[in-house]
Coordinates of C-alpha atoms (C1' of nucleotides) in Angstrom, one line a residue:
Chain A
X1 CA -50.9 -27.4 -33.2
X2 CA -48.7 -28.5 -30.2
X3 CA -45.9 -26.0 -29.8
X4 CA -43.8 -28.7 -28.2
X5 CA -41.8 -26.0 -26.3
X6 CA -41.8 -28.3 -23.2
X7 CA -38.9 -30.8 -23.3
X8 CA -41.4 -33.4 -22.1
X9 CA -38.5 -35.5 -20.9
X10 CA -34.9 -35.3 -19.8
X11 CA -32.8 -38.4 -19.5
X12 CA -31.3 -38.8 -16.0
X13 CA -27.8 -39.5 -17.3
X14 CA -27.8 -36.2 -19.1
X15 CA -28.7 -34.3 -16.0
X16 CA -25.9 -36.2 -14.2
X17 CA -23.6 -35.4 -17.0
X18 CA -24.3 -31.7 -16.7
X19 CA -23.9 -31.8 -12.9
X20 CA -20.5 -33.5 -13.3
X21 CA -19.5 -31.0 -16.0
X22 CA -20.4 -28.2 -13.7
X23 CA -18.0 -29.5 -11.0
X24 CA -15.2 -29.6 -13.6
X25 CA -16.0 -26.1 -14.9
X26 CA -16.2 -24.6 -11.4
X27 CA -12.7 -25.9 -10.7
X28 CA -13.8 -28.2 -7.9
X29 CA -12.2 -30.9 -9.8
X30 CA -9.1 -29.4 -11.4
X31 CA -7.4 -30.7 -14.6
X32 CA -5.1 -33.6 -13.9
X33 CA -6.8 -34.7 -10.6
X34 CA -8.7 -37.9 -10.0
X35 CA -12.4 -37.6 -9.4
X36 CA -14.3 -39.9 -7.0
X37 CA -15.0 -43.5 -8.1
X38 CA -18.1 -44.6 -10.0
X39 CA -19.6 -46.2 -6.9
X40 CA -18.9 -43.1 -4.7
X41 CA -20.5 -40.8 -7.3
X42 CA -23.5 -43.1 -7.9
X43 CA -24.1 -42.9 -4.1
X44 CA -23.8 -39.2 -4.1
X45 CA -26.3 -38.7 -6.8
X46 CA -28.6 -41.5 -5.8
X47 CA -28.5 -43.2 -9.2
X48 CA -27.3 -46.6 -10.3
X49 CA -23.7 -47.2 -11.4
X50 CA -24.9 -47.9 -14.9
X51 CA -26.6 -44.5 -15.3
X52 CA -23.6 -42.7 -13.8
X53 CA -21.3 -44.6 -16.0
X54 CA -23.2 -43.5 -19.1
X55 CA -22.6 -39.9 -18.0
X56 CA -18.9 -40.5 -17.4
X57 CA -18.6 -42.3 -20.8
X58 CA -20.2 -39.3 -22.6
X59 CA -17.8 -36.9 -20.9
X60 CA -14.8 -39.1 -21.8
X61 CA -16.0 -39.2 -25.4
X62 CA -15.9 -35.4 -25.4
X63 CA -12.3 -35.4 -24.1
X64 CA -13.4 -33.8 -20.8
X65 CA -12.4 -36.8 -18.7
X66 CA -9.9 -39.6 -19.3
X67 CA -10.7 -43.1 -17.9
X68 CA -8.0 -45.5 -16.8
X69 CA -9.0 -49.0 -16.1
X70 CA -7.9 -50.1 -12.7
X71 CA -6.9 -46.6 -11.6
X72 CA -9.7 -44.1 -11.9
X73 CA -11.0 -41.2 -13.9
X74 CA -9.1 -37.9 -14.3
X75 CA -10.0 -34.5 -15.6
X76 CA -8.2 -34.0 -19.0
X77 CA -5.3 -31.7 -19.3
X78 CA -3.6 -30.2 -22.3
X79 CA -0.2 -31.5 -21.7
X80 CA -1.1 -35.1 -21.2
X81 CA -0.6 -37.7 -23.8
X82 CA -1.6 -37.1 -27.4
X83 CA -4.2 -34.5 -26.6
X84 CA -1.3 -32.2 -27.7
X85 CA -2.3 -32.9 -31.3
X86 CA -6.0 -32.5 -30.9
X87 CA -5.8 -29.0 -32.3
X88 CA -2.8 -29.4 -34.6
X89 CA -3.7 -30.5 -38.1
X90 CA -0.5 -29.9 -40.0
X91 CA 1.4 -33.0 -41.1
X92 CA 4.4 -33.7 -43.3
X93 CA 3.8 -34.9 -46.8
X94 CA 4.4 -38.4 -45.5
X95 CA 1.6 -38.0 -43.0
X96 CA 3.9 -37.9 -40.0
X97 CA 3.2 -35.3 -37.3
X98 CA 6.0 -33.5 -35.6
X99 CA 6.1 -31.0 -32.8
X100 CA 6.6 -27.3 -33.9
X101 CA 9.1 -25.1 -32.1
X102 CA 8.1 -21.5 -31.5
X103 CA 9.9 -18.1 -31.7
X104 CA 8.0 -15.1 -30.3
X105 CA 8.2 -11.9 -32.4
X106 CA 5.6 -9.7 -30.8
X107 CA 4.0 -9.8 -27.3
X108 CA 2.0 -6.7 -26.4
X109 CA -1.2 -5.4 -24.9
X110 CA -3.3 -3.1 -27.1
X111 CA -6.9 -2.2 -28.0
X112 CA -8.9 -4.8 -29.9
X113 CA -9.8 -4.3 -33.5
X114 CA -13.5 -4.6 -34.5
X115 CA -12.7 -8.0 -36.0
X116 CA -11.1 -9.3 -32.8
X117 CA -14.0 -7.8 -30.7
X118 CA -16.5 -9.8 -32.8
X119 CA -14.5 -13.0 -32.8
X120 CA -13.9 -13.0 -29.0
X121 CA -17.4 -11.5 -28.2
X122 CA -15.7 -8.7 -26.2
X123 CA -17.4 -5.6 -24.9
X124 CA -16.8 -2.1 -26.4
X125 CA -13.2 -0.9 -26.4
X126 CA -11.6 -3.8 -24.5
X127 CA -7.9 -4.6 -24.6
X128 CA -6.4 -7.8 -26.0
X129 CA -3.0 -9.4 -25.7
X130 CA -1.4 -10.0 -29.0
X131 CA 1.2 -12.6 -29.7
X132 CA 3.0 -13.1 -32.9
X133 CA 5.3 -16.1 -33.3
X134 CA 7.0 -18.2 -35.9
X135 CA 6.7 -22.0 -35.6
X136 CA 9.3 -24.2 -37.1
X137 CA 8.8 -27.7 -38.3
X138 CA 11.9 -29.8 -38.9
X139 CA 14.1 -26.7 -38.3
X140 CA 12.5 -24.6 -41.0
X141 CA 9.9 -21.8 -40.5
X142 CA 6.6 -23.2 -41.5
X143 CA 3.9 -21.2 -39.7
X144 CA 3.4 -17.5 -38.9
X145 CA 0.8 -17.2 -36.1
X146 CA -1.0 -14.1 -34.9
X147 CA -3.2 -14.7 -31.9
X148 CA -5.2 -12.5 -29.5
X149 CA -6.9 -13.2 -26.2
X150 CA -8.9 -11.0 -23.9
X151 CA -6.7 -8.9 -21.7
X152 CA -9.3 -9.1 -19.0
X153 CA -9.3 -12.9 -18.8
X154 CA -5.6 -13.3 -19.3
X155 CA -4.2 -10.4 -17.3
X156 CA -0.4 -10.2 -17.3
X157 CA 0.1 -12.7 -20.1
X158 CA 2.0 -9.9 -22.1
X159 CA 4.9 -10.0 -19.6
X160 CA 4.8 -13.2 -17.6
X161 CA 6.1 -15.9 -17.8
X162 CA 9.0 -14.4 -19.7
X163 CA 9.7 -17.3 -21.9
X164 CA 6.4 -18.4 -23.3
X165 CA 5.9 -22.2 -23.4
X166 CA 5.5 -23.9 -26.7
X167 CA 2.0 -25.1 -26.0
X168 CA 0.0 -22.1 -25.0
X169 CA -3.2 -24.0 -24.3
X170 CA -1.5 -25.7 -21.4
X171 CA -0.5 -22.3 -20.0
X172 CA -4.1 -21.0 -20.4
X173 CA -5.2 -23.9 -18.3
X174 CA -2.5 -23.9 -15.6
X175 CA -2.2 -20.2 -15.1
X176 CA -5.6 -18.8 -16.0
X177 CA -7.9 -21.7 -15.3
X178 CA -9.2 -21.6 -18.9
X179 CA -9.4 -24.8 -20.8
X180 CA -9.8 -24.9 -24.6
X181 CA -12.3 -27.6 -25.4
X182 CA -13.4 -27.0 -28.9
X183 CA -12.2 -25.0 -31.9
X184 CA -13.6 -23.8 -35.2
X185 CA -11.2 -23.3 -38.1
X186 CA -11.9 -21.5 -41.4
X187 CA -9.4 -22.0 -44.1
X188 CA -8.6 -19.7 -47.0
X189 CA -6.0 -19.5 -49.7
X190 CA -4.1 -16.2 -49.8
X191 CA -1.0 -14.7 -51.4
X192 CA 2.1 -14.0 -49.2
X193 CA 2.7 -10.4 -48.4
X194 CA 6.0 -8.7 -47.4
X195 CA 5.5 -9.7 -43.8
X196 CA 5.2 -13.3 -44.7
X197 CA 8.3 -12.9 -47.0
X198 CA 10.3 -11.7 -44.1
X199 CA 9.1 -14.2 -41.5
X200 CA 8.7 -17.4 -43.6
X201 CA 11.3 -16.7 -46.2
X202 CA 8.9 -17.2 -49.2
X203 CA 8.5 -15.0 -52.2
X204 CA 5.8 -12.3 -52.1
X205 CA 2.7 -13.7 -53.8
X206 CA 3.4 -17.3 -52.9
X207 CA 0.1 -19.1 -52.2
X208 CA -0.4 -19.7 -48.4
X209 CA -3.0 -21.4 -46.3
X210 CA -4.6 -18.9 -43.9
X211 CA -6.2 -20.7 -41.0
X212 CA -8.5 -18.6 -38.8
X213 CA -9.3 -20.4 -35.5
X214 CA -11.7 -19.5 -32.7
X215 CA -10.8 -21.6 -29.7
X216 CA -13.7 -22.0 -27.1
X217 CA -14.1 -23.4 -23.6
X218 CA -16.4 -26.2 -22.5
X219 CA -19.4 -23.8 -22.5
X220 CA -18.7 -22.4 -25.9
X221 CA -17.2 -19.0 -24.8
X222 CA -14.5 -17.9 -27.2
X223 CA -11.1 -17.8 -25.5
X224 CA -8.6 -17.1 -28.3
X225 CA -8.7 -15.9 -31.9
X226 CA -5.7 -17.1 -34.0
X227 CA -4.7 -16.5 -37.6
X228 CA -2.0 -18.8 -39.0
X229 CA -0.3 -18.5 -42.3
X230 CA 1.3 -21.6 -43.6
X231 CA 3.3 -22.6 -46.6
X232 CA 2.5 -26.0 -48.0
X233 CA 5.5 -27.3 -49.9
X234 CA 6.7 -29.7 -47.2
X235 CA 3.5 -29.8 -45.1
X236 CA -0.3 -29.8 -45.5
X237 CA -3.5 -29.6 -43.5
X238 CA -5.0 -33.0 -42.7
X239 CA -8.7 -33.6 -42.0
X240 CA -10.3 -37.0 -41.5
X241 CA -14.0 -37.2 -42.1
Chain B
X1 CA 9.6 -58.7 -21.3
X2 CA 6.1 -59.7 -22.2
X3 CA 5.6 -59.1 -25.9
X4 CA 1.8 -58.7 -25.4
X5 CA 1.1 -59.8 -29.0
X6 CA -1.9 -61.8 -27.7
X7 CA -5.1 -59.7 -27.5
X8 CA -5.8 -61.5 -24.1
X9 CA -9.4 -60.4 -24.3
X10 CA -12.0 -59.3 -26.8
X11 CA -15.3 -57.7 -25.6
X12 CA -18.4 -59.6 -26.7
X13 CA -20.1 -56.4 -27.9
X14 CA -17.2 -55.8 -30.3
X15 CA -17.5 -59.2 -31.8
X16 CA -21.2 -58.7 -32.2
X17 CA -20.5 -55.3 -33.8
X18 CA -18.2 -56.9 -36.3
X19 CA -20.7 -59.6 -37.1
X20 CA -23.4 -57.0 -37.7
X21 CA -21.0 -54.9 -39.8
X22 CA -20.3 -57.9 -41.9
X23 CA -24.0 -58.3 -42.7
X24 CA -24.1 -54.7 -43.8
X25 CA -21.0 -55.0 -45.9
X26 CA -22.1 -58.3 -47.5
X27 CA -25.2 -56.6 -48.7
X28 CA -27.5 -58.9 -46.7
X29 CA -28.9 -55.7 -45.2
X30 CA -28.9 -53.1 -47.9
X31 CA -28.8 -49.3 -47.4
X32 CA -32.1 -47.9 -46.5
X33 CA -33.7 -51.1 -45.2
X34 CA -34.7 -51.9 -41.7
X35 CA -32.7 -54.5 -39.8
X36 CA -34.3 -56.9 -37.2
X37 CA -35.3 -55.5 -33.9
X38 CA -33.0 -55.5 -30.9
X39 CA -34.7 -58.5 -29.2
X40 CA -34.7 -60.5 -32.4
X41 CA -31.0 -59.9 -32.9
X42 CA -30.2 -60.6 -29.2
X43 CA -31.9 -64.0 -29.6
X44 CA -30.0 -64.7 -32.8
X45 CA -26.7 -64.1 -31.3
X46 CA -27.6 -65.5 -27.8
X47 CA -26.5 -62.3 -26.0
X48 CA -28.5 -60.0 -23.8
X49 CA -30.2 -57.0 -25.3
X50 CA -27.9 -54.7 -23.4
X51 CA -24.8 -56.1 -25.1
X52 CA -26.4 -56.1 -28.5
X53 CA -27.5 -52.5 -27.9
X54 CA -24.0 -51.5 -27.2
X55 CA -22.9 -52.9 -30.6
X56 CA -25.8 -51.1 -32.4
X57 CA -25.0 -47.8 -30.6
X58 CA -21.4 -48.0 -31.7
X59 CA -22.4 -48.6 -35.3
X60 CA -24.9 -45.7 -35.1
X61 CA -22.1 -43.5 -33.8
X62 CA -20.1 -44.3 -36.8
X63 CA -22.9 -43.4 -39.2
X64 CA -23.3 -47.0 -40.4
X65 CA -26.8 -47.3 -38.9
X66 CA -29.5 -44.9 -38.0
X67 CA -31.8 -45.6 -35.1
X68 CA -35.4 -44.3 -34.9
X69 CA -37.2 -44.6 -31.6
X70 CA -40.4 -46.4 -31.9
X71 CA -39.7 -47.5 -35.5
X72 CA -36.5 -49.5 -35.8
X73 CA -33.0 -49.4 -37.1
X74 CA -32.0 -48.8 -40.7
X75 CA -28.8 -49.0 -42.7
X76 CA -27.6 -45.5 -43.5
X77 CA -27.8 -44.2 -47.0
X78 CA -26.1 -41.2 -48.7
X79 CA -29.3 -39.4 -49.8
X80 CA -31.0 -39.5 -46.4
X81 CA -31.2 -36.4 -44.3
X82 CA -28.2 -34.2 -43.6
X83 CA -25.6 -37.0 -44.2
X84 CA -25.4 -35.1 -47.5
X85 CA -23.0 -32.6 -45.9
X86 CA -20.9 -35.1 -44.1
X87 CA -18.2 -34.8 -46.7
X88 CA -18.8 -31.2 -47.8
X89 CA -16.8 -28.7 -45.8
X90 CA -17.2 -25.6 -47.9
X91 CA -19.4 -22.9 -46.3
X92 CA -20.2 -19.3 -47.2
X93 CA -18.4 -16.5 -45.3
X94 CA -21.5 -16.2 -43.1
X95 CA -21.1 -19.9 -42.2
X96 CA -24.2 -21.0 -44.2
X97 CA -24.0 -24.2 -46.2
X98 CA -25.5 -24.4 -49.6
X99 CA -25.9 -27.2 -52.1
X100 CA -23.5 -27.1 -55.1
X101 CA -24.7 -27.6 -58.7
X102 CA -22.5 -29.6 -61.0
X103 CA -21.5 -29.2 -64.7
X104 CA -19.6 -32.1 -66.1
X105 CA -16.6 -31.3 -68.4
X106 CA -14.8 -34.6 -68.9
X107 CA -16.0 -38.1 -68.5
X108 CA -13.7 -40.8 -69.8
X109 CA -12.0 -44.1 -69.2
X110 CA -8.3 -44.1 -69.4
X111 CA -5.1 -45.7 -67.9
X112 CA -4.3 -44.7 -64.3
X113 CA -1.4 -42.5 -63.5
X114 CA 1.1 -43.7 -61.0
X115 CA -0.2 -41.2 -58.5
X116 CA -3.8 -42.5 -59.0
X117 CA -2.6 -46.1 -58.8
X118 CA -1.0 -45.4 -55.4
X119 CA -4.0 -43.4 -54.0
X120 CA -6.5 -46.1 -55.1
X121 CA -4.2 -49.0 -54.3
X122 CA -4.7 -50.4 -57.8
X123 CA -2.8 -53.2 -59.5
X124 CA -0.4 -52.6 -62.3
X125 CA -1.7 -50.8 -65.5
X126 CA -5.4 -50.7 -64.4
X127 CA -7.9 -48.3 -65.9
X128 CA -9.7 -45.6 -64.1
X129 CA -12.8 -43.5 -64.9
X130 CA -12.0 -39.8 -64.8
X131 CA -14.6 -37.2 -64.3
X132 CA -14.0 -33.4 -64.3
X133 CA -16.7 -31.1 -63.2
X134 CA -17.4 -27.5 -62.1
X135 CA -19.5 -27.0 -59.1
X136 CA -21.4 -23.8 -58.6
X137 CA -22.4 -22.2 -55.4
X138 CA -24.9 -19.4 -55.5
X139 CA -24.8 -19.5 -59.3
X140 CA -21.1 -18.8 -59.5
X141 CA -18.3 -21.3 -60.3
X142 CA -16.6 -22.2 -57.0
X143 CA -15.0 -25.6 -57.4
X144 CA -13.1 -27.4 -60.1
X145 CA -13.1 -31.1 -59.3
X146 CA -11.1 -33.9 -60.9
X147 CA -12.0 -37.4 -59.6
X148 CA -11.0 -40.9 -60.5
X149 CA -12.4 -44.3 -59.5
X150 CA -11.3 -47.8 -60.4
X151 CA -12.8 -48.8 -63.8
X152 CA -13.0 -52.4 -62.5
X153 CA -15.2 -51.6 -59.6
X154 CA -17.3 -48.9 -61.4
X155 CA -17.7 -50.5 -64.8
X156 CA -19.8 -48.4 -67.2
X157 CA -19.7 -45.2 -65.1
X158 CA -18.1 -43.4 -68.0
X159 CA -21.3 -43.7 -70.1
X160 CA -24.2 -44.4 -67.9
X161 CA -26.4 -42.9 -66.5
X162 CA -26.1 -40.2 -69.1
X163 CA -26.8 -37.2 -66.8
X164 CA -24.7 -37.8 -63.7
X165 CA -26.5 -37.0 -60.5
X166 CA -25.2 -34.2 -58.4
X167 CA -24.3 -36.4 -55.4
X168 CA -22.0 -39.1 -56.8
X169 CA -21.7 -41.0 -53.5
X170 CA -25.3 -41.8 -53.6
X171 CA -24.8 -43.2 -57.1
X172 CA -21.8 -45.3 -56.0
X173 CA -24.0 -46.8 -53.3
X174 CA -27.2 -47.4 -55.4
X175 CA -25.7 -48.6 -58.6
X176 CA -22.4 -50.1 -57.6
X177 CA -23.1 -51.2 -54.0
X178 CA -20.1 -49.2 -52.8
X179 CA -20.7 -47.0 -49.8
X180 CA -18.3 -44.2 -48.9
X181 CA -17.9 -44.3 -45.1
X182 CA -14.8 -42.2 -44.4
X183 CA -12.5 -39.8 -46.1
X184 CA -9.1 -38.3 -45.6
X185 CA -8.5 -34.8 -47.0
X186 CA -5.1 -33.1 -47.4
X187 CA -5.3 -29.4 -48.1
X188 CA -2.7 -27.3 -49.9
X189 CA -2.4 -23.7 -51.2
X190 CA -1.6 -23.5 -54.9
X191 CA -1.6 -20.9 -57.6
X192 CA -4.3 -21.0 -60.3
X193 CA -3.0 -22.2 -63.7
X194 CA -4.5 -21.6 -67.1
X195 CA -7.0 -24.4 -66.7
X196 CA -8.3 -22.9 -63.5
X197 CA -8.5 -19.6 -65.2
X198 CA -10.7 -21.0 -67.9
X199 CA -12.9 -23.0 -65.6
X200 CA -13.3 -20.8 -62.5
X201 CA -12.8 -17.4 -64.1
X202 CA -10.0 -16.3 -61.9
X203 CA -6.7 -14.7 -62.9
X204 CA -3.7 -17.0 -63.4
X205 CA -1.7 -17.0 -60.2
X206 CA -4.7 -16.5 -57.9
X207 CA -4.2 -18.5 -54.7
X208 CA -6.5 -21.5 -54.5
X209 CA -7.2 -24.2 -52.0
X210 CA -6.3 -27.6 -53.4
X211 CA -8.1 -30.4 -51.5
X212 CA -6.9 -33.9 -52.1
X213 CA -9.4 -36.5 -50.8
X214 CA -9.3 -40.2 -50.7
X215 CA -12.7 -41.6 -50.0
X216 CA -12.9 -45.1 -48.4
X217 CA -15.5 -47.7 -47.6
X218 CA -16.3 -49.3 -44.3
X219 CA -13.3 -51.5 -44.4
X220 CA -10.9 -48.8 -45.4
X221 CA -10.5 -49.7 -49.1
X222 CA -10.0 -46.6 -51.2
X223 CA -12.9 -46.0 -53.6
X224 CA -12.3 -42.6 -55.1
X225 CA -9.5 -40.1 -55.4
X226 CA -10.6 -36.5 -55.8
X227 CA -8.7 -33.3 -56.3
X228 CA -10.7 -30.1 -55.9
X229 CA -9.5 -26.6 -56.5
X230 CA -11.4 -23.8 -54.9
X231 CA -11.3 -20.1 -54.8
X232 CA -11.9 -18.6 -51.3
X233 CA -13.3 -15.1 -51.8
X234 CA -16.9 -15.9 -51.0
X235 CA -16.4 -19.3 -49.4
X236 CA -14.0 -21.1 -47.1
X237 CA -13.2 -24.5 -45.7
X238 CA -14.7 -25.1 -42.3
X239 CA -13.4 -27.6 -39.8
X240 CA -14.7 -28.1 -36.2
X241 CA -12.3 -29.6 -33.7
Chain C
dT1 C1' -5.3 -58.6 -2.0
dA2 C1' -8.2 -54.6 -2.4
dG3 C1' -10.1 -51.2 -5.4
dT4 C1' -10.8 -49.4 -9.8
dG5 C1' -13.1 -49.2 -14.2
dG6 C1' -14.8 -52.6 -18.1
dT7 C1' -18.1 -56.1 -19.5
dC8 C1' -22.4 -58.6 -19.3
dT9 C1' -26.9 -59.8 -17.9
dA10 C1' -32.0 -59.8 -17.0
dG11 C1' -35.7 -57.3 -16.4
dA12 C1' -38.6 -53.1 -15.5
dC13 C1' -40.6 -49.0 -17.2
dC14 C1' -40.9 -44.9 -20.5
dA15 C1' -41.3 -42.4 -25.0
dC16 C1' -42.5 -42.7 -29.6
dG17 C1' -44.7 -44.3 -34.1
dG18 C1' -48.1 -46.5 -36.3
dT19 C1' -52.6 -49.4 -36.2
Chain D
dC1 C1' -53.2 -50.9 -28.8
dC2 C1' -48.8 -53.0 -29.9
dG3 C1' -43.9 -53.1 -31.1
dT4 C1' -40.0 -50.4 -31.4
dG5 C1' -35.9 -48.2 -29.4
dG6 C1' -34.5 -45.4 -25.0
dT7 C1' -33.7 -45.2 -20.1
dC8 C1' -32.7 -47.1 -15.7
dT9 C1' -31.7 -50.5 -12.3
dA10 C1' -29.1 -54.1 -9.5
dG11 C1' -25.9 -57.2 -9.4
dA12 C1' -22.3 -60.5 -11.1
dC13 C1' -18.0 -61.3 -12.9
dC14 C1' -13.6 -59.8 -15.5
dA15 C1' -9.3 -57.1 -16.3
dC16 C1' -6.1 -53.9 -14.7
dT17 C1' -3.3 -51.4 -11.2
dA18 C1' -1.0 -50.9 -7.1
dG19 C1' 0.5 -51.9 -2.5

DNA sequence: TAGTGGTCTAGACCACGGT
DNA sequence: CCGTGGTCTAGACCACTAG
């Protein structure tokens, strides 16, 4: 029986794709900047434009690059365009998306729990930075978020910058060079506890959505573990399949 | 100011793509059958293989076609392979997916409610076929599903076949020639009522996930409206972004 | 007008599945 | 061995942007 452990074959455009990705990950090409043109790159790698284009298109498909006809190709950022909503699935009952406003309640550095250690793949007894905030939609509290990141990778986040921006992923990218590329969300139905009552203004026992998200970078390393609790009278979680 | 209402340009491969899609939708190429080879099709349409390939690849990307190297291209079906799980987001707490088993409680033809009329884009006072079933995961009731389809498009579904198959979308495709291609799910947190108590064996008031799904065909016409209620102690809803 | 990415072509060779 | 889809190439022309 042939074990077939050998990959027997590896498309050129995939190798090119990985080489390009490496240059993004390494920071050689930073988010928001233009990368060399197709013809320049095809010369660099000694492949035809067509092959190189296939690699670029694949990376654009995965939201790593953004292509602009007539202008060039840029490394994707988290502030630009509609990529803001890539990780935000809450919509109004009418299907409209609106931008949440944040109010920070807690911002501290502390030891990681075992749950957080597992979710973030930390070493033993590492610290995390914990942020709790309320996010308002249409001027009413809609979301209670508790999120943690590794204190090692995000040193100083607990005190600076003093007003946290509304979109944290943009900050992770700009200030710490860590870009969230994928996320995995698990959704549960839970009953509101006293904390939820105080923060969201709902009765204790009210059914809430609990969304547990692990956000990962391009290589699949976990960057952030976030638990959101959300009341669903005027909003819901939307997923298109 | 230029209104830019004119599309000014329309890629050839997109026109080809639509032409191919039309042949799938019309039933000329039925699910599970092989379509002509790339070279045959490129001759038919008078375009190069490269252009035709781009159209095929786009359709494969959208799960309309499945390409097998060395064999040919087939129209996708709902029984084949892992496409079973394309619309099933519930996983165990360990992340493992398992196949649910169904027990039908209600199966009837009746007038549509206004909510159903809107969701399915029906005309005035049309009938629907309503099915209620319990789906078990790991031998315990996990899901209570209520689904409706247009009685006009699915005539006879309320009585035949007498034992309903576990995977309804396959039946829709085989028996009624309607293929579910996309779906849109809205998720809410709700409290269990007496019906849930009887069917799922949970206490009244227990928080449940309520998943409202509208399943659509290739052209975006709604085919089925489904409301599922789900308890999340041993399972959860998984979404990858 | 120059430079970019987008489209399209024609043809070569490779990997895979079946005969 | 043949036919299929998969990869790769080289080059032409089109559409968009900017100076």
